[in-house]
Coordinates of C-alpha atoms in Angstrom, one line a residue:
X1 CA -30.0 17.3 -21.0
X2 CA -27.3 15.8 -23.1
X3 CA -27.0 16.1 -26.9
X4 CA -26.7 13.7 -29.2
X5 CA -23.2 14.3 -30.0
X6 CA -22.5 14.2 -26.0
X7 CA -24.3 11.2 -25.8
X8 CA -21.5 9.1 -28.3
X9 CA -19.0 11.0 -27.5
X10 CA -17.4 8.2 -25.3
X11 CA -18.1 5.4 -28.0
X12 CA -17.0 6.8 -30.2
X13 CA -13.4 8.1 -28.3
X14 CA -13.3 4.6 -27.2
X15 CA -13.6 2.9 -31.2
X16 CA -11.1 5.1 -32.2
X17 CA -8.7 3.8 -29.6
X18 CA -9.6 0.6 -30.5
X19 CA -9.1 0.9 -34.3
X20 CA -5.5 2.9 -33.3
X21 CA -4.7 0.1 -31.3
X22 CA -5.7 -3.0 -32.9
X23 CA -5.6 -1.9 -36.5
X24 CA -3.4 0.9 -37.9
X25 CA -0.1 0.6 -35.0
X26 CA 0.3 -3.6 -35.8
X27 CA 0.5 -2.4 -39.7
X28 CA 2.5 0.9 -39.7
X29 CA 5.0 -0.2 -37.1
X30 CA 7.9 -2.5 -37.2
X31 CA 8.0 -5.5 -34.9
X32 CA 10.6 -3.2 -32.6
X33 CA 8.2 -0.5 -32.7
X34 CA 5.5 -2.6 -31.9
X35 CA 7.2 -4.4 -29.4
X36 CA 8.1 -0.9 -27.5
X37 CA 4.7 0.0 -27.8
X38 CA 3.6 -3.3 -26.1
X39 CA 5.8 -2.0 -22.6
X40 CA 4.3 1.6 -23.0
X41 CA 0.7 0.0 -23.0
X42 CA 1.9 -1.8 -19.8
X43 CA 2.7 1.5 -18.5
X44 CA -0.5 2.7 -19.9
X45 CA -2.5 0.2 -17.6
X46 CA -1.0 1.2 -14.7
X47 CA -2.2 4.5 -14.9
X48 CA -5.1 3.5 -15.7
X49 CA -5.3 2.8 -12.3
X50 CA -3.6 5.9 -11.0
X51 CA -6.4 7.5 -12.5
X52 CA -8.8 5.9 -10.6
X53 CA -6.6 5.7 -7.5
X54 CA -5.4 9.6 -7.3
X55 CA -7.6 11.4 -10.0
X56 CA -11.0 10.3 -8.5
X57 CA -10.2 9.3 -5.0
X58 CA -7.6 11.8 -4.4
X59 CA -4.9 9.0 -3.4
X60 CA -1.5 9.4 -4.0
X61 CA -0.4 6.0 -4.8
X62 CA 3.5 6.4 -4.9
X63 CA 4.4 2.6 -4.7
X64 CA 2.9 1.3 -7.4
X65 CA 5.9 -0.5 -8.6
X66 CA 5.3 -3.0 -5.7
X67 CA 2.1 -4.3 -7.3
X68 CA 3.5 -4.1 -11.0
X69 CA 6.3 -5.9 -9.5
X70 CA 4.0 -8.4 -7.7
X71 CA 2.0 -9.2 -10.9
X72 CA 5.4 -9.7 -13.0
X73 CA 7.2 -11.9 -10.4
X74 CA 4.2 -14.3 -10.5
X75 CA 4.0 -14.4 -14.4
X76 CA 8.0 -14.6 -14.7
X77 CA 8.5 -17.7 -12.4
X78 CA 5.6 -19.9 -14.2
X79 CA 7.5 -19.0 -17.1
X80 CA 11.2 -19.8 -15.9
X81 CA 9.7 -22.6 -14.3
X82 CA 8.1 -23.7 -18.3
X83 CA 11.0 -22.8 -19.6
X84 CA 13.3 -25.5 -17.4
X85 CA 10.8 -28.0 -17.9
X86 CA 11.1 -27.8 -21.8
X87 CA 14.9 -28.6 -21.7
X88 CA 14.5 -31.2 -19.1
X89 CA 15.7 -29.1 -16.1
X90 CA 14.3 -29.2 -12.6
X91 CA 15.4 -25.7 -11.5
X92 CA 15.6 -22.4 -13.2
X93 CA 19.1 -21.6 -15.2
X94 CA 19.9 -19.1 -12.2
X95 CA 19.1 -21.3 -9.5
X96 CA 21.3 -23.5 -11.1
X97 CA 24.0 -20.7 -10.9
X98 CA 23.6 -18.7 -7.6
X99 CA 21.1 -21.2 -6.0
X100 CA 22.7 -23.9 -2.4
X101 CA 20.0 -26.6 -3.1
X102 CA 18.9 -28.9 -5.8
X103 CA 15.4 -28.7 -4.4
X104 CA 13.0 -26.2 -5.6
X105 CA 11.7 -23.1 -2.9
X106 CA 8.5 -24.4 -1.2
X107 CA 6.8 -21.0 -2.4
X108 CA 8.1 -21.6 -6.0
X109 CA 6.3 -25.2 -6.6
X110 CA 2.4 -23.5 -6.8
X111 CA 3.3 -21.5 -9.5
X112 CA 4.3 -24.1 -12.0
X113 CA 0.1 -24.6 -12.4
X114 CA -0.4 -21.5 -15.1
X115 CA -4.2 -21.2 -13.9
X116 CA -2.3 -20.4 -10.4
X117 CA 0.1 -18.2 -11.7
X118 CA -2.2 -16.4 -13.9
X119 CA -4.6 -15.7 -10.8
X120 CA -1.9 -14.7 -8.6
X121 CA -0.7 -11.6 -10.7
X122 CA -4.1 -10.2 -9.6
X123 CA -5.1 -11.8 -6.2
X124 CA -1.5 -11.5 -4.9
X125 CA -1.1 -7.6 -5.6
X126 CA -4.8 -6.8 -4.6
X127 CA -4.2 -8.7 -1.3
X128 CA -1.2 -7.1 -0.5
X129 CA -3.0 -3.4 -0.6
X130 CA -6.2 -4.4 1.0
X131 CA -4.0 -5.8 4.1
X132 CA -2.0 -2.4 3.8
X133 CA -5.3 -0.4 2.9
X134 CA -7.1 -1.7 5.5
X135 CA -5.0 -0.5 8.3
X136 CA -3.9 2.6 6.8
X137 CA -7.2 3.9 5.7
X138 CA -8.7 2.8 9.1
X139 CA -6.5 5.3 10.8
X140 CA -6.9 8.1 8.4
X141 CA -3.6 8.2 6.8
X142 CA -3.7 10.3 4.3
X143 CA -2.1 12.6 2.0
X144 CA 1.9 12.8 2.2
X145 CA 2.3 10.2 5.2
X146 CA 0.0 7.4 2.6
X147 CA 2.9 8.6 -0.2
X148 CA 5.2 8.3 2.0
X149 CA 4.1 4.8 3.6
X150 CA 4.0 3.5 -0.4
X151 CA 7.2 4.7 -0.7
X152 CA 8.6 2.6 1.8
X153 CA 6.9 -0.6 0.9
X154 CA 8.3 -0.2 -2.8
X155 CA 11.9 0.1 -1.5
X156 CA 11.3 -2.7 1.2
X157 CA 10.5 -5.1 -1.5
X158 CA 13.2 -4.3 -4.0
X159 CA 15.8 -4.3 -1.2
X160 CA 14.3 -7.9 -0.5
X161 CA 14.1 -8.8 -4.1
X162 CA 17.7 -7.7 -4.0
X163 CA 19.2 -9.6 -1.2
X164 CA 17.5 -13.1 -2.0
X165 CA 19.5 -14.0 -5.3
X166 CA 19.2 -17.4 -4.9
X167 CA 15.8 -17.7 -5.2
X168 CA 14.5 -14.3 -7.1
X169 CA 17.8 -13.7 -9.4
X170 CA 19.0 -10.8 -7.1
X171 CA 19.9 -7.5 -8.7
X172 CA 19.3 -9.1 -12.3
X173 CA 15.8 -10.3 -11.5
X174 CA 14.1 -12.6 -14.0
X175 CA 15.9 -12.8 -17.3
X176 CA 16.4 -14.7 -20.5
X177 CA 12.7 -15.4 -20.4
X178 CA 12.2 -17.8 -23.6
X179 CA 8.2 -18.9 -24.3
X180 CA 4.7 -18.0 -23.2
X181 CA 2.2 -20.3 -22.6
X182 CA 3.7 -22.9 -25.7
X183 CA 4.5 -20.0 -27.9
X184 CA 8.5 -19.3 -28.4
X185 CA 8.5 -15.6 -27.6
X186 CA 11.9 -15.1 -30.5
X187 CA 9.2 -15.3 -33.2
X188 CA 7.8 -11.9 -34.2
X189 CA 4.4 -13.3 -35.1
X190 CA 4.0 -14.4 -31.3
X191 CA 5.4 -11.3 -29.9
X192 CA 2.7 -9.5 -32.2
X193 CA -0.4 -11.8 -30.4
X194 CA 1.3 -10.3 -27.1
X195 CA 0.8 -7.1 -28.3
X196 CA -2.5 -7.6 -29.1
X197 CA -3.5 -9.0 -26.0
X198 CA -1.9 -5.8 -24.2
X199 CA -4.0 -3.4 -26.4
X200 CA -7.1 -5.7 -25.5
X201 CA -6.9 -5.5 -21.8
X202 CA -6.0 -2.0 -22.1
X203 CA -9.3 -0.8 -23.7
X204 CA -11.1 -3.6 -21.4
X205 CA -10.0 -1.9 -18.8
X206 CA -10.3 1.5 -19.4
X207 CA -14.1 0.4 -20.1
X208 CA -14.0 -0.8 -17.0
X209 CA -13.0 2.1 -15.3
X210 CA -15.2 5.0 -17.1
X211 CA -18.0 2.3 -15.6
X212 CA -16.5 3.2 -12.1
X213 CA -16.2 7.0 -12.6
X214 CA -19.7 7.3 -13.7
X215 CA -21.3 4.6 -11.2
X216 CA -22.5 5.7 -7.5
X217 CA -19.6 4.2 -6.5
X218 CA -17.5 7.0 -8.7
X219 CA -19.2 9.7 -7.3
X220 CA -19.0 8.6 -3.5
X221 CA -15.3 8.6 -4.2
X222 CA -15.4 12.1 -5.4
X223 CA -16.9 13.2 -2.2
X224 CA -14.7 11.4 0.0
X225 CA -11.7 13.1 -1.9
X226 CA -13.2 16.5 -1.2
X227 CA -15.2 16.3 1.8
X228 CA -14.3 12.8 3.7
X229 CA -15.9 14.1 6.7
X230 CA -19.1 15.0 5.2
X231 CA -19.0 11.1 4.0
X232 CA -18.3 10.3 7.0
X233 CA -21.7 12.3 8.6
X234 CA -23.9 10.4 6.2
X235 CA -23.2 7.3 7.0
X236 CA -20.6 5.7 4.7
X237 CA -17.2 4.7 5.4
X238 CA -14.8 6.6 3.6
X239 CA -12.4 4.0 4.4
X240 CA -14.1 1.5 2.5
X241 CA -14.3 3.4 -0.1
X242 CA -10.9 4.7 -0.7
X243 CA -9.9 0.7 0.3
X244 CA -11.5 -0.5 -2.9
X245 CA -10.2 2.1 -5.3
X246 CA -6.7 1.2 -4.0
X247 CA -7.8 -2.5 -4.3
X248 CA -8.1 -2.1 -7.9
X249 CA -5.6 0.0 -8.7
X250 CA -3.4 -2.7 -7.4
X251 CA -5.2 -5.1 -9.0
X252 CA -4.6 -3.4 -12.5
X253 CA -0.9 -2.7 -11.7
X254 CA 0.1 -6.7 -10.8
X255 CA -2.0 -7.7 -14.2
X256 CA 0.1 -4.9 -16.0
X257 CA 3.0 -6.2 -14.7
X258 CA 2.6 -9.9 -15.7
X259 CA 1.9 -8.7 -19.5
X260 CA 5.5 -6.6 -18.9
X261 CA 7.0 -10.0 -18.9
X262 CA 6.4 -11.8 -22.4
X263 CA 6.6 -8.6 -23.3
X264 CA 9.8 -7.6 -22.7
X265 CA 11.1 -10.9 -21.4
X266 CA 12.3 -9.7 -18.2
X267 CA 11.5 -8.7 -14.6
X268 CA 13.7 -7.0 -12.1
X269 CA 14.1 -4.8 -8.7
X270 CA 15.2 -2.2 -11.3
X271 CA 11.7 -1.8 -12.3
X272 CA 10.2 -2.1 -9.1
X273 CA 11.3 0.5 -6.5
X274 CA 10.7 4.2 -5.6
X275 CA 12.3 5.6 -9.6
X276 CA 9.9 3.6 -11.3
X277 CA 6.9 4.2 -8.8
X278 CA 7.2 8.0 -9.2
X279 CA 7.5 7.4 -13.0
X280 CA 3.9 6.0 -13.1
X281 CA 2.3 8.6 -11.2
X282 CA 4.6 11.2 -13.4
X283 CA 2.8 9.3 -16.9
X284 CA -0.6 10.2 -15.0
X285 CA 0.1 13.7 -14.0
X286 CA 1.5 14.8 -17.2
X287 CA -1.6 13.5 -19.3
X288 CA -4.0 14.1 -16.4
X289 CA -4.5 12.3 -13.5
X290 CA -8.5 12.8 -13.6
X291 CA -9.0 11.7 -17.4
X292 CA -8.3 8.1 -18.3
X293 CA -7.3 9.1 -22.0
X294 CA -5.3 12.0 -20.4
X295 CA -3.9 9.3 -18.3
X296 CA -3.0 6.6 -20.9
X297 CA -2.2 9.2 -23.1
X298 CA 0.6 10.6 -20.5
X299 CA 1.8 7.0 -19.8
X300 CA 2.8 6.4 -23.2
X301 CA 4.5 9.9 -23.8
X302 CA 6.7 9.8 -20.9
X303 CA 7.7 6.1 -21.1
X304 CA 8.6 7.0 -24.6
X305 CA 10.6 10.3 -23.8
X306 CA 11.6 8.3 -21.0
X307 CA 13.6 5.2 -23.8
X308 CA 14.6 8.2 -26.2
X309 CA 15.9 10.9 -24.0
X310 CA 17.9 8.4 -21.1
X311 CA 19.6 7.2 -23.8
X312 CA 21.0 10.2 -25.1
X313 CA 21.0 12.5 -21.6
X314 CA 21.1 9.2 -18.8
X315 CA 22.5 11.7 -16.3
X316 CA 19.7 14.5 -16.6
X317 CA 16.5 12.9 -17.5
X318 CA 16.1 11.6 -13.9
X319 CA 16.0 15.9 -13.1
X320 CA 13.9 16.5 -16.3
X321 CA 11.3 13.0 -15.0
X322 CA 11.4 15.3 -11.6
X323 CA 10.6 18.8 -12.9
X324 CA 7.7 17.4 -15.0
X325 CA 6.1 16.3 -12.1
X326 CA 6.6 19.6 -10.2
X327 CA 5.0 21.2 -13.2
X328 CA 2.4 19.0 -13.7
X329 CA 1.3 19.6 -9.5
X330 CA 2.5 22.8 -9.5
X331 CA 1.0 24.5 -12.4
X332 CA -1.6 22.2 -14.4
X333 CA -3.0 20.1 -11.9
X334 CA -5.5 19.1 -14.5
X335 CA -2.8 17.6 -16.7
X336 CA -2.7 18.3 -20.5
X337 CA -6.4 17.1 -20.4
X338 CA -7.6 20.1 -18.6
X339 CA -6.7 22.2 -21.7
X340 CA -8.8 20.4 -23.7
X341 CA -11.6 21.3 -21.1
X342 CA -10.6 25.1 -20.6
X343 CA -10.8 25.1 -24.7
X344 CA -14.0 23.4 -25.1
X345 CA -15.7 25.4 -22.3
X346 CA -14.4 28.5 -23.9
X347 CA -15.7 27.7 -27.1
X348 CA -19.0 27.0 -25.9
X349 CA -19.6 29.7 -23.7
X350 CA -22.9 32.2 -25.4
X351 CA -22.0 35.0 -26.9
X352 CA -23.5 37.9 -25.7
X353 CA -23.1 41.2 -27.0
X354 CA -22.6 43.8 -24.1
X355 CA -25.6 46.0 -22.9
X356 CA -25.0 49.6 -23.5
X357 CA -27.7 51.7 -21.1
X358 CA -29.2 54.7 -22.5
X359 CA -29.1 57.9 -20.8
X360 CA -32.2 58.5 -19.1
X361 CA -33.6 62.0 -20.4
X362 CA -33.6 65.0 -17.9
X363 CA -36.5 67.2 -17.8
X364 CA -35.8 71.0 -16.6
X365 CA -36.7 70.9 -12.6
X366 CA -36.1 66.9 -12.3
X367 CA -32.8 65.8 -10.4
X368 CA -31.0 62.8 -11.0

């Protein structure tokens, strides 16, 4: 039976985040403070579907950066597309550089609509893995052949990205990006309500996911991670199941993605491929993979060791990204969150003073 404190334990973790979030980081930090903790939240989301993904369904999603990518793509050309039509311009500044035609792409046009645009950085990215999931999953792939599959879609796409310059900005990507939605993103005050819609769909999501890990559904992912064939014997298809934690995962990396963009103002191959990939399951491992606040938690470090330390080492913090992952696998599979849990049970395990026997008293003519 659960205590009381048990019982609002999880409330109470989750206000806490909230007030963190939405109250004490807009006040103590400065708008380029805040604004760098807007991309780590970003980050943050991501693994909150990494969590779900590898920590409860035992899936090692190594190409995330294809959905984040996805999701940004979609929000970045409704914007560039905004922002052309606000100083009278038919086609995007690079287009207008790099591009052969005066027409708009075919496949650009639909995302001028921002109700399109804005269901695309989730629909687009979740379609993409159920397609891939579907086939994969049906022929058991698993383990470091799925890795190594997500790999190779995450460098497939960024080589595309890459090579079409006319149409996706090439190696630069999406740049210069200037309003959201009617707001100029130069003024702090808007770049502040961005940040507070990243917080937002960050705790609504990680609601969202403790939902999942404690549902049926969260438990029948469980048992397909350890025991797929045992699923399998009582009638449920571990396919389906591991299809729609994928699904989500996605899902949660393309909408992370498209609040990367007013966030930082700019999408790219750079931030798409197998580096960046590895770096989001690195944030998840680090803080541990099975606990979403171990997870977010993670995220946020390494993103920020990530803009503090590249700066000052570039040439070793790729190594150093590399090794933390070996250690995190390696050694504390668990993450830093399992410490927390090795402390707690620790603490709480009884007391018991040790049983000293008495010698049994030996009569003359008695044998022991």
């Amino acid at each position: 039976m659960t205590t009381l404190t048990e019982r609002f334990r999880v409330p109470a973790a989750f206000l806490l985040g909230a007030v963190l979030l939405l109250g004490v980081a807009p006040v103590a930090l400065s708008d380029f403070r805040l604004s760098l903790l807007s991309k780590y939240l970003c980050f943050a989301i991501v693994a909150v579907g990494v969590s779900l993904a590898w920590g409860r369904g035992g899936l090692m999603v190594l190409g995330q950066g294809v959905f984040f990518g996805l999701g940004g793509y979609a929000m970045a050309m409704h914007l560039k597309l905004t922002d052309a039509a606000a100083t009278g311009q038919k086609l995007p500044d690079f287009m207008q550089l790099y591009g052969t035609s005066d027409a708009l792409p075919w496949w650009w046009k639909p995302f001028a609509n921002p109700l399109f645009a804005i269901a695309m950085t989730m629909v687009l990215p979740m379609a993409v893995a159920a397609v891939l999931g579907f086939f994969v999953f049906r022929r058991r792939v698993k383990g470091a052949y799925f890795a190594i599959l997500s790999q190779a879609l995450a460098a497939a796409l960024s080589i595309w990205l890459v090579g079409q310059q006319a149409t996706t900005g090439g190696t630069n990507g999406l740049t210069d990006i200037q309003g959201f939605f009617g707001y100029s993103l130069d003024d702090p005050v808007n770049l502040k309500m961005v940040y507070f819609i990243i917080a937002a769909v960050l705790l609504l999501l990680m609601a969202l996911a403790r939902q999942l890990f404690v549902s049926r559904y969260g438990e029948l992912l469980v048992a397909v991670r350890d025991s797929e064939e045992r699923v399998r014997f009582l009638g449920y298809d571990p396919a389906m199941v591991k299809l729609v934690a994928y699904v989500v995962a996605a899902g949660m990396a393309g909408l992370a993605g498209a609040l990367f963009v007013p966030a930082v103002g700019i999408i790219s191959p750079a931030l798409i491929g197998i580096v960046p990939s590895i770096g989001f399951v690195i944030g998840a491992a680090v803080g541990g993979r099975a606990s979403l606040v171990g997870s977010v938690l993670g995220a946020i470090a390494v993103a920020w060791a990530q803009s503090t330390l590249s700066d000052e080492f570039p040439a070793a913090w790729t190594y150093l990204q590399g090794l933390l992952f070996v250690l995190a696998v390696g050694f504390l599979p668990g993450g830093l969150a399992s410490l927390t849990v090795y402390l707690r049970r620790r603490r709480e395990r009884p007391r018991t003073a040790p049983v000293v026997e008495e010698p049994v008293p030996v009569t003359v003519g008695e044998t022991v």
